[in-house]
PDB file of C-alpha atoms and ligand atoms in Angstrom:
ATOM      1  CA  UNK A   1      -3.576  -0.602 -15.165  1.00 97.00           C
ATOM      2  CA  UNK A   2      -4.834   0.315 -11.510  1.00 98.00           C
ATOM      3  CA  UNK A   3      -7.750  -1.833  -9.851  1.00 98.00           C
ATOM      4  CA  UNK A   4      -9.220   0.830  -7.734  1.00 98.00           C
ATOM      5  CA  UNK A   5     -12.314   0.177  -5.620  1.00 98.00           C
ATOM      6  CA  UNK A   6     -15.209   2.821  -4.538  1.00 98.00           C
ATOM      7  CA  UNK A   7     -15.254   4.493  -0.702  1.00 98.00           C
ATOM      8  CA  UNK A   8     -17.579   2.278   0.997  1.00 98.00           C
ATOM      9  CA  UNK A   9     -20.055   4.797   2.702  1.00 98.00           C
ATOM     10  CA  UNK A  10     -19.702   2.445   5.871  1.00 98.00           C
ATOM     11  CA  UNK A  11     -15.778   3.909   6.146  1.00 98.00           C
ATOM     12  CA  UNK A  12     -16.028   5.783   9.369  1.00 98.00           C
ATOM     13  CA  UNK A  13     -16.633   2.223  10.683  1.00 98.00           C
ATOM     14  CA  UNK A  14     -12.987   1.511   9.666  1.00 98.00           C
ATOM     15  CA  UNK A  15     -10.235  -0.630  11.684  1.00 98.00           C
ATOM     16  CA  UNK A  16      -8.297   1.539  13.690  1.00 98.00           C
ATOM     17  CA  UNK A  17      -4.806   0.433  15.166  1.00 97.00           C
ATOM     18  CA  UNK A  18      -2.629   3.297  15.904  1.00 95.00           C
ATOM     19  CA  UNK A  19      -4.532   6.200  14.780  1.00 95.00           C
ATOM     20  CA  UNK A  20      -7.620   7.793  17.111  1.00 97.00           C
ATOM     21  CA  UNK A  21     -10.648   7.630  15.716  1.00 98.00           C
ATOM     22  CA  UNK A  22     -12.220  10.643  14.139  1.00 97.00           C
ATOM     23  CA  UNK A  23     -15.229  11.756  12.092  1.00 98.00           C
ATOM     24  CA  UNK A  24     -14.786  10.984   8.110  1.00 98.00           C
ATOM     25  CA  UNK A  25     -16.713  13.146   5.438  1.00 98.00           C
ATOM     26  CA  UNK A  26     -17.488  10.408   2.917  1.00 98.00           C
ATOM     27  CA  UNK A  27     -18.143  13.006   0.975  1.00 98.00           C
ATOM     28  CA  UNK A  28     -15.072  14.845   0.813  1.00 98.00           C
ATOM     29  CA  UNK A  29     -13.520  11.487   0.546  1.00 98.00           C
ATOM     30  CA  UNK A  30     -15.454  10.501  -2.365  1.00 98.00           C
ATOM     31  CA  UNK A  31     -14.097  13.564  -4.358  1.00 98.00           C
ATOM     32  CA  UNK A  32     -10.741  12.588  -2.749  1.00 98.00           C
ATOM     33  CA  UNK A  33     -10.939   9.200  -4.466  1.00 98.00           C
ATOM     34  CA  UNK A  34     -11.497  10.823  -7.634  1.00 98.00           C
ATOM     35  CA  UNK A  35      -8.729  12.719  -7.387  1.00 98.00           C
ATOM     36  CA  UNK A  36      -6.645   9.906  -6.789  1.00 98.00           C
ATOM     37  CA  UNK A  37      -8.148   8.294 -10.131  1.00 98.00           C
ATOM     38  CA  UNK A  38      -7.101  10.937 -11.848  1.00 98.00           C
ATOM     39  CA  UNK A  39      -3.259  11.083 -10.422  1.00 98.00           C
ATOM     40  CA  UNK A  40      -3.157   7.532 -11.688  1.00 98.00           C
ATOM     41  CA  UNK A  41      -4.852   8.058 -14.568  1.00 98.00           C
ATOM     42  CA  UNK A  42      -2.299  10.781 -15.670  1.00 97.00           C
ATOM     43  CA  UNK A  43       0.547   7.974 -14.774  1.00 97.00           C
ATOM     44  CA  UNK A  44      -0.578   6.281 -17.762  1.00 96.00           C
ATOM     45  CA  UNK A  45      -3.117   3.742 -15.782  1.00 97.00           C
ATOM     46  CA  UNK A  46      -6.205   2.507 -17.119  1.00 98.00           C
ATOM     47  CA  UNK A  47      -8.540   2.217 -13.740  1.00 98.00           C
ATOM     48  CA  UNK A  48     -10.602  -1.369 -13.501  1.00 98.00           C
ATOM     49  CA  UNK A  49     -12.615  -0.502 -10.452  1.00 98.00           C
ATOM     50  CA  UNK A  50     -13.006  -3.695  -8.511  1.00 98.00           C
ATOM     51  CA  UNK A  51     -16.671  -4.834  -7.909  1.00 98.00           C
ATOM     52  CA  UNK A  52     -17.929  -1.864  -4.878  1.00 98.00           C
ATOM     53  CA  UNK A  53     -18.970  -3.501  -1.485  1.00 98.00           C
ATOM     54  CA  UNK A  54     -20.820  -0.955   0.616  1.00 98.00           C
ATOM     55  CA  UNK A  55     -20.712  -2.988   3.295  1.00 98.00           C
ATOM     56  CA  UNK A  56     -17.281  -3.771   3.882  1.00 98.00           C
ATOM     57  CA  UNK A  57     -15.463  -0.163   6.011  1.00 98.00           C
ATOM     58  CA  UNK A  58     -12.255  -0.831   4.285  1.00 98.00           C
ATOM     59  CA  UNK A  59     -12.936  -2.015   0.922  1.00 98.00           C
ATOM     60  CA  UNK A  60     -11.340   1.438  -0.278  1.00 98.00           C
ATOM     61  CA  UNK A  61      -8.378  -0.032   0.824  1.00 98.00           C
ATOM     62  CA  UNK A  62      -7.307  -2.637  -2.297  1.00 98.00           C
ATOM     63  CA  UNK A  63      -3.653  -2.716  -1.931  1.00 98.00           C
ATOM     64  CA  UNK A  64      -4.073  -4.931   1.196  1.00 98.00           C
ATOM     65  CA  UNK A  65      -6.104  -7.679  -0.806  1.00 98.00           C
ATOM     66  CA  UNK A  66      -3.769  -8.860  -3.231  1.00 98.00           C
ATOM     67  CA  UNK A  67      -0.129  -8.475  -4.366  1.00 98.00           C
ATOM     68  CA  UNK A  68       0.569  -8.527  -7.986  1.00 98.00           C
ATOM     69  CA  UNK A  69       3.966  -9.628  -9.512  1.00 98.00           C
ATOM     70  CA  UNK A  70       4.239 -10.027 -13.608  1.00 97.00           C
ATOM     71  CA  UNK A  71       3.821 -13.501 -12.696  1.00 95.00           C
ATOM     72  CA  UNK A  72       1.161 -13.816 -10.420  1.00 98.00           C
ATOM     73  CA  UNK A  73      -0.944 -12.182  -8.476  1.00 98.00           C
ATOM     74  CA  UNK A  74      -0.879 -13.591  -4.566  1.00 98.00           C
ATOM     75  CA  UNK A  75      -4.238 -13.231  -3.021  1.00 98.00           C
ATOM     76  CA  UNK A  76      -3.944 -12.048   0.556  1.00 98.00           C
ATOM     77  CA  UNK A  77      -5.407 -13.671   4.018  1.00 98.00           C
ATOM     78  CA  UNK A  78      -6.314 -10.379   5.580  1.00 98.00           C
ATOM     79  CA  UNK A  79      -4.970  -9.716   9.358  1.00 98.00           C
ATOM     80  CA  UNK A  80      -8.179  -8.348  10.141  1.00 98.00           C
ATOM     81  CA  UNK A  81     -10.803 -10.900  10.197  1.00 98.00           C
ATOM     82  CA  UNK A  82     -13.400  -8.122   9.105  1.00 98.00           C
ATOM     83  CA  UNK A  83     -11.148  -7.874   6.195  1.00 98.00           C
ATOM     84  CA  UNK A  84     -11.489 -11.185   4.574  1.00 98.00           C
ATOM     85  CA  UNK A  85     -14.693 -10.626   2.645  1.00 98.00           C
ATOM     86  CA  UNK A  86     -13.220  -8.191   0.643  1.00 98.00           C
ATOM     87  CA  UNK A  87     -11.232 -11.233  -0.926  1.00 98.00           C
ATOM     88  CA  UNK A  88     -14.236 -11.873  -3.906  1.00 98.00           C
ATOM     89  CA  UNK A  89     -14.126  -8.931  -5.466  1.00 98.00           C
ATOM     90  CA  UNK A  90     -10.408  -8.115  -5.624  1.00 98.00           C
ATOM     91  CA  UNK A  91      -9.848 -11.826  -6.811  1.00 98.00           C
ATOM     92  CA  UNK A  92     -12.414 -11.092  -9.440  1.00 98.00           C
ATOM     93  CA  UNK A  93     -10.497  -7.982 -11.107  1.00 98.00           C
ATOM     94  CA  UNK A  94      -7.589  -9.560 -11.101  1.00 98.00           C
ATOM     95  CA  UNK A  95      -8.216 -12.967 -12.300  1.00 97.00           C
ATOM     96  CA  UNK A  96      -8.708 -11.524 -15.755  1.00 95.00           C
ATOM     97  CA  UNK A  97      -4.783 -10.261 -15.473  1.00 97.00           C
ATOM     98  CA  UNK A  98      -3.071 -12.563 -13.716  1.00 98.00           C
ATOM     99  CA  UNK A  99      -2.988 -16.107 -12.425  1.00 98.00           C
ATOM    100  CA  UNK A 100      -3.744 -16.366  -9.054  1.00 98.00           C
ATOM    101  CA  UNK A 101      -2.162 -17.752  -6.050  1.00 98.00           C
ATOM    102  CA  UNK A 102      -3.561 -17.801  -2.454  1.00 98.00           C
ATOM    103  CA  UNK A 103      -2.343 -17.475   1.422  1.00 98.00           C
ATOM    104  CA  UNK A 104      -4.195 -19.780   3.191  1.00 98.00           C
ATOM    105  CA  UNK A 105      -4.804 -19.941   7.140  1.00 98.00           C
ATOM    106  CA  UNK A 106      -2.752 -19.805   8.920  1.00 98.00           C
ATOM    107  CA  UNK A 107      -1.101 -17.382   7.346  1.00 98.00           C
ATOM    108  CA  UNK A 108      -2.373 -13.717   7.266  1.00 98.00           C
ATOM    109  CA  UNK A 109      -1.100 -11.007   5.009  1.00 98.00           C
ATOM    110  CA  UNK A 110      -1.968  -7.802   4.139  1.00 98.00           C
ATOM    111  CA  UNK A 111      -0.601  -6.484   1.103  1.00 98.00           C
ATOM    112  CA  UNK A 112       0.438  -3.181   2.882  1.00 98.00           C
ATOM    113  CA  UNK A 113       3.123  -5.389   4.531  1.00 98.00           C
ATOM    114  CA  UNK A 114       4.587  -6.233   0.921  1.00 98.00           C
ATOM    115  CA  UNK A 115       7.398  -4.267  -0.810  1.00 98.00           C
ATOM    116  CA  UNK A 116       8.567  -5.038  -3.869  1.00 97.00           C
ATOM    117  CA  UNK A 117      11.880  -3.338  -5.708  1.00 96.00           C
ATOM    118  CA  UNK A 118      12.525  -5.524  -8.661  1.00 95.00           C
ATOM    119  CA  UNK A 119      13.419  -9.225  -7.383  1.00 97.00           C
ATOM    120  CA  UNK A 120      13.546  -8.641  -4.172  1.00 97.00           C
ATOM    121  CA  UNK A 121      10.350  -8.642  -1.722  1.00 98.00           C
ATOM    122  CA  UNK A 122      10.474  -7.590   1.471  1.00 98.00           C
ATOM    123  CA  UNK A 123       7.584  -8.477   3.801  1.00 98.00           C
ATOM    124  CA  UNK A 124       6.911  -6.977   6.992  1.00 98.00           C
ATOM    125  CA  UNK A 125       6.015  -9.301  10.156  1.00 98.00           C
ATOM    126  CA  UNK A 126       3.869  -7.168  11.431  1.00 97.00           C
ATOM    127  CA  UNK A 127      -0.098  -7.290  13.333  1.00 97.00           C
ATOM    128  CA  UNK A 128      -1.188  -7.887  10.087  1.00 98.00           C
ATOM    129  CA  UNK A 129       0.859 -10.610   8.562  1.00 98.00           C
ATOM    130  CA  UNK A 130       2.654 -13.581  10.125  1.00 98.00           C
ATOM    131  CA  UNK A 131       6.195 -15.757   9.160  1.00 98.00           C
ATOM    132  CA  UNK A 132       3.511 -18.715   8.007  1.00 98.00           C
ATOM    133  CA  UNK A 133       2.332 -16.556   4.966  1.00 98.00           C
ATOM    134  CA  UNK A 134       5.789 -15.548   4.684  1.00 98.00           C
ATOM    135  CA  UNK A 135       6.845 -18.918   3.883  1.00 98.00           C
ATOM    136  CA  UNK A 136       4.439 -19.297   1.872  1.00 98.00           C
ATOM    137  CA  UNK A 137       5.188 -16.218  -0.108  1.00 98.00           C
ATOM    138  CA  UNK A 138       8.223 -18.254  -0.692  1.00 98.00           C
ATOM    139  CA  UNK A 139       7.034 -21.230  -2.202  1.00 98.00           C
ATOM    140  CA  UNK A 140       5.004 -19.217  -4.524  1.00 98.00           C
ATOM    141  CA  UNK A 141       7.097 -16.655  -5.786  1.00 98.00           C
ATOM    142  CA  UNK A 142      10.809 -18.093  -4.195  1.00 97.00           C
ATOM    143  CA  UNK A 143      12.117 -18.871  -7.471  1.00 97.00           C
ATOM    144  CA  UNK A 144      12.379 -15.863  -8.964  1.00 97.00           C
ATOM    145  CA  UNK A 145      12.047 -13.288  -5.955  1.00 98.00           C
ATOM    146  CA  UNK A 146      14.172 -13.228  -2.737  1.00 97.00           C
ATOM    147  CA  UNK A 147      11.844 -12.661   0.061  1.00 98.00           C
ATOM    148  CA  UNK A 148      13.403 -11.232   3.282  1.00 96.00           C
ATOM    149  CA  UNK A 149      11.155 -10.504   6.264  1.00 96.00           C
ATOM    150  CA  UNK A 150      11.604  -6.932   8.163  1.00 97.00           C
ATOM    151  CA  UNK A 151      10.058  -6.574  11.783  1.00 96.00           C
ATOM    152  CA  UNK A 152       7.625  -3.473  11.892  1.00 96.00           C
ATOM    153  CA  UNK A 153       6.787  -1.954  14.817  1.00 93.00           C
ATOM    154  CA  UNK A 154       4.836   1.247  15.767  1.00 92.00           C
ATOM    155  CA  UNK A 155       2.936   1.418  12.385  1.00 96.00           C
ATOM    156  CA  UNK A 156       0.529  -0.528  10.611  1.00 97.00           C
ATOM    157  CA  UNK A 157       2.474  -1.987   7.860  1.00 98.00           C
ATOM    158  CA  UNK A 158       5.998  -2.132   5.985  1.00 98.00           C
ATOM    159  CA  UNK A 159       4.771   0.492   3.913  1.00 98.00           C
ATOM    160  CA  UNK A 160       3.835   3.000   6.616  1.00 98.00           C
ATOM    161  CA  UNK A 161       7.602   2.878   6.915  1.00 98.00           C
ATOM    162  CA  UNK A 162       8.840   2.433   3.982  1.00 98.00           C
ATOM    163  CA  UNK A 163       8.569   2.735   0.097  1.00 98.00           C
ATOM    164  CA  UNK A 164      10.350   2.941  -2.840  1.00 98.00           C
ATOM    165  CA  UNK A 165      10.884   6.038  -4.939  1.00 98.00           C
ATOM    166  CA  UNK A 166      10.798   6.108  -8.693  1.00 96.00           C
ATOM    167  CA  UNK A 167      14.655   5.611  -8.993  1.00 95.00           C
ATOM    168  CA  UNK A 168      14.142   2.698  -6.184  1.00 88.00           C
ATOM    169  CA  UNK A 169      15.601   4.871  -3.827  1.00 97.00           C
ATOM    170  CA  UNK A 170      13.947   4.210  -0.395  1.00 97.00           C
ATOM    171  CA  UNK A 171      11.815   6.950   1.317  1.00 98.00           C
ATOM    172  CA  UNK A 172      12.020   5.173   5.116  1.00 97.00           C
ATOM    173  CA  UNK A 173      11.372   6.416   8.590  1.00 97.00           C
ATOM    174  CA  UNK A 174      13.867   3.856   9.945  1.00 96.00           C
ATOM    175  CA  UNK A 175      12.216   4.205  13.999  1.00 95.00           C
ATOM    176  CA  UNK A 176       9.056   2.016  12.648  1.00 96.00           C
ATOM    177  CA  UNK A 177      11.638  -0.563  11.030  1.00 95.00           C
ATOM    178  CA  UNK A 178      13.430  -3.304  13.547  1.00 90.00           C
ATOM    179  CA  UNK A 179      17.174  -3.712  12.640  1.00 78.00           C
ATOM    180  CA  UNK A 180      18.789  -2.726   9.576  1.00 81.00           C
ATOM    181  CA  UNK A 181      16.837  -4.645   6.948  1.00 82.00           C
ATOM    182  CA  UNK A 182      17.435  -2.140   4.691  1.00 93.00           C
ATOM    183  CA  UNK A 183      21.141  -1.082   5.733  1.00 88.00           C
ATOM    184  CA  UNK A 184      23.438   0.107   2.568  1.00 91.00           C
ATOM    185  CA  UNK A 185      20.246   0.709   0.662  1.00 94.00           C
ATOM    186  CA  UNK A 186      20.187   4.304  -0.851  1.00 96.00           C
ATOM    187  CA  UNK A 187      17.305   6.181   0.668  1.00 97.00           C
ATOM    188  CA  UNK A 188      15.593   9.552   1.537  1.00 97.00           C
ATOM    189  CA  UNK A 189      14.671   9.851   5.283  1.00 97.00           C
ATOM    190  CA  UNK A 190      11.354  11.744   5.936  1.00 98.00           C
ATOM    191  CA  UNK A 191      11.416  14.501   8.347  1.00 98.00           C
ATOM    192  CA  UNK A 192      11.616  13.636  11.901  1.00 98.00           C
ATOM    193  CA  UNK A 193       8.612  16.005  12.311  1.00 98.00           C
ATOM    194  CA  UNK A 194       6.157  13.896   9.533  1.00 98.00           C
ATOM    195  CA  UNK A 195       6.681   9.955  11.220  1.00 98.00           C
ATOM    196  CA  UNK A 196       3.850   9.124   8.763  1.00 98.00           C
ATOM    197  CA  UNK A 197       5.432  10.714   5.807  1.00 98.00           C
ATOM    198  CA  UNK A 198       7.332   7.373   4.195  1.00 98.00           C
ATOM    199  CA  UNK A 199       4.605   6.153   2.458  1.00 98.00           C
ATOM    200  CA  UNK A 200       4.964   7.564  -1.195  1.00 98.00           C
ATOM    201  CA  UNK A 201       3.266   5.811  -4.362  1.00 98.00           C
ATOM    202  CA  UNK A 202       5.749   5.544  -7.671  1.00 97.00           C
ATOM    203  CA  UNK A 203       4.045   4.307 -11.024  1.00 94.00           C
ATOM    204  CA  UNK A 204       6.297   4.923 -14.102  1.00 88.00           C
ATOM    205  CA  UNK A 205       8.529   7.332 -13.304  1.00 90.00           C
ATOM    206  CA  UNK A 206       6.116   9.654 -11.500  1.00 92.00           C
ATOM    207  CA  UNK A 207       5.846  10.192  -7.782  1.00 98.00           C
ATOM    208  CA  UNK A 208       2.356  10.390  -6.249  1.00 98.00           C
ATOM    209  CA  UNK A 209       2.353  11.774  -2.602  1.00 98.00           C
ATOM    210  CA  UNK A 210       0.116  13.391  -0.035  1.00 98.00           C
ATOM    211  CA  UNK A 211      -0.690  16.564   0.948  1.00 98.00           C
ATOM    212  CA  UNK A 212      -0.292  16.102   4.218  1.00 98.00           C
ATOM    213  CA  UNK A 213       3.524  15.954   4.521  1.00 98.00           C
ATOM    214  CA  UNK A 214       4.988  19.033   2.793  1.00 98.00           C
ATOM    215  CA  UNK A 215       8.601  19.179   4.934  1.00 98.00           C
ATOM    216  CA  UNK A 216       9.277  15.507   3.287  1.00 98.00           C
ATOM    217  CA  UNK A 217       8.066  16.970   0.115  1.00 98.00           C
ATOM    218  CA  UNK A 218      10.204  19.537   0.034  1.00 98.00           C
ATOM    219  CA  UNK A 219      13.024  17.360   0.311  1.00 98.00           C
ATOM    220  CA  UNK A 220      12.047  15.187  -2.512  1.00 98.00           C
ATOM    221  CA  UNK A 221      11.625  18.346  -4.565  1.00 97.00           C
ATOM    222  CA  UNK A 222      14.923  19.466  -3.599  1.00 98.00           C
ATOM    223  CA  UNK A 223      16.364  15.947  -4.652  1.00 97.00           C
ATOM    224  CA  UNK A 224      14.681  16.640  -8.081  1.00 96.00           C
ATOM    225  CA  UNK A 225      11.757  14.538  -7.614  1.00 97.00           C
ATOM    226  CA  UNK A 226       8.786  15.822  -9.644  1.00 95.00           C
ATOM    227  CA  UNK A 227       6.027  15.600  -7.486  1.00 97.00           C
ATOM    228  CA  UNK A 228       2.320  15.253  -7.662  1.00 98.00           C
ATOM    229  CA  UNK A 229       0.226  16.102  -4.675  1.00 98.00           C
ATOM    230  CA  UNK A 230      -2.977  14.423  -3.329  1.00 98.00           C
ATOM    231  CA  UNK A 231      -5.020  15.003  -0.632  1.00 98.00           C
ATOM    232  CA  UNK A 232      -5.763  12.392   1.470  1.00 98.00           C
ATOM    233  CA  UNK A 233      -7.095  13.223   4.635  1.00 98.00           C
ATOM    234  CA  UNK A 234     -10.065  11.353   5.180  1.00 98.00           C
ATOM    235  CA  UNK A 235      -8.267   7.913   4.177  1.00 98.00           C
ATOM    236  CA  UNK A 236      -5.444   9.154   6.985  1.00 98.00           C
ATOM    237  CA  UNK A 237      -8.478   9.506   9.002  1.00 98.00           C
ATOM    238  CA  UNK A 238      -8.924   5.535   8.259  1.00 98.00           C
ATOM    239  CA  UNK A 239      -5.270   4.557   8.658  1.00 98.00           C
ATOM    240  CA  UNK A 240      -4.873   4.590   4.636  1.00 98.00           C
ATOM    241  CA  UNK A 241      -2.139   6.011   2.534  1.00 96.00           C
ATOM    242  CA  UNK A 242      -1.629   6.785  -0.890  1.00 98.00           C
ATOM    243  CA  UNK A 243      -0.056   3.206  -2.090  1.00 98.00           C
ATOM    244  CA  UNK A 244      -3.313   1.373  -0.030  1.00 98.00           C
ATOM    245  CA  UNK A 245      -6.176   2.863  -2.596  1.00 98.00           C
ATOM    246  CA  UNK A 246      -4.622   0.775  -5.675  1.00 98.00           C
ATOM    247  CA  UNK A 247      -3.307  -1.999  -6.474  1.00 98.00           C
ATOM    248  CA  UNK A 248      -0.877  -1.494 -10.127  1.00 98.00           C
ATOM    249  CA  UNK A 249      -0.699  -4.034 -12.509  1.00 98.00           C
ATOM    250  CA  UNK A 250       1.945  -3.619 -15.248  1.00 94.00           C
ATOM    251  CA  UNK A 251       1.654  -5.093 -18.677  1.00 86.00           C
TER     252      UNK A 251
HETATM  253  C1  CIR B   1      -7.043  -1.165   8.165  1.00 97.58           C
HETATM  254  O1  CIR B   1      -6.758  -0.978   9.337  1.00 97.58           O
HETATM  255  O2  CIR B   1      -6.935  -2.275   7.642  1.00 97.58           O
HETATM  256  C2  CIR B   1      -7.555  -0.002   7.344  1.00 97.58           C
HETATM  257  N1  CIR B   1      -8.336   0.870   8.179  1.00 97.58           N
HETATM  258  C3  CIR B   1      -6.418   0.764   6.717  1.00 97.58           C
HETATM  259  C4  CIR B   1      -5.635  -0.048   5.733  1.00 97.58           C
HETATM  260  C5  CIR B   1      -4.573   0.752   5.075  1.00 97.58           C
HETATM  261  N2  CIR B   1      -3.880  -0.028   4.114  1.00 97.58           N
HETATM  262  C6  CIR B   1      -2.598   0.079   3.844  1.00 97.58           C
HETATM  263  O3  CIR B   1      -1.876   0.819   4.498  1.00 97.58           O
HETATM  264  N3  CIR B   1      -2.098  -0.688   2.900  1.00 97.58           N
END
């Protein structure tokens, strides 16, 4: 199952960090969204579209809300204050799957900063989340997970740098990671020309991926990764990537 959530038509009004603010078609992001569905929908998910809040610029953005474990689901403190009202209707969706745990101030987290490759977590420290959520993480899920924190810089979150790919090989663009959190690991650089390019979404085998970054592409087809595209554009516009529009929850 995917909680999804629809493109708020308030998006161009977005937070912006490292990326220059441009126009967004909401309308061409609309039938971008769709598109998305249906990648996820031919994955195998069932799509349990969070309540929409027009008002809230980001709302699109789920992943950051909430990070779900088969355990629990960990309800995020948002790094952006203008964030934190999308908490309601993400903790409503879920609560029907999962029991739910909260970071609490002063901890912030965004779940864009959380990477998760079977028990281990890694958590970025990053503008977005702090070591107090971090430890907190811990005494949540510290039993059963081991949680390292990885310092981020030049990007917005861990997973602007880094993802896992269906074989939990890494795809990484190691200049946005500080130190070698994720030395000996077996991974797939992207292409020095596509920084943005590590960000790659794997549900059950299959490997969704933007448009937007066809030299990395071709080196994960060349690997013998069987790829599906999306385009993405107008999210990119936003600062989103392809793992930020969902938020999977496994049976
Ligand atoms: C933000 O700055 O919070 C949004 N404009 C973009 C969030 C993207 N989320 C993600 O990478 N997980």
């Amino acid at each position: 199952m995917a909680v999804t959530r629809a493109v708020s038509p308030a998006i161009a009004a977005c937070e912006l960090t490292h990326v220059a603010r441009q126009p967004i078609d909401v309308d061409r992001a609309l039938v971008q969204h769709q598109a998305y569905e249906a990648a996820l929908q031919e994955a195998g998910c069932t799509i349990v579209r969070a309540q929409a809040a027009p008002d809230l610029p980001d709302s699109v953005f789920v992943e950051d809300i909430a990070v779900v474990f088969d355990e629990v689901a960990v309800v995020a403190r948002p790094g952006a204050p203008s964030r934190r009202a999308e908490v309601p209707g993400v903790e409503q969706a879920l609560g029907a799957y999962r029991r739910l745990e909260r970071i609490v101030a002063p901890g912030t987290l965004d779940g864009g900063d959380v990477l998760v490759i079977g028990r281990s977590v890694y958590v970025g420290i990053s503008g977005r989340t702090n070591a107090a959520a971090v430890d907190q993480l811990r005494g949540i899920i510290g039993r059963r997970y081991t949680i390292r924190d990885v310092g981020v810089t030049g990007c917005l979150h861990l997973k602007s740098a880094v993802t896992a790919l269906p074989d939990a090989r890494l795809l990484i663009n190691r200049q946005w990671i500080d130190g070698d959190g994720f030395a000996g690991m077996a991974a797939v650089d992207v292409d020095a020309a596509e920084p943005a390019a590590a960000n790659a979404l794997s549900i059950a085998g299959a490997l969704i991926y933007p448009a937007a970054f066809p030299r990395t592409r071709q080196r994960l087809e060349r690997l013998g990764y069987r790829v599906r595209v999306v385009d993405l554009s107008e999210f990119a516009k936003a600062e989103g990537a392809v793992t930020c529009c969902s938020l999977i929850v496994t049976a």
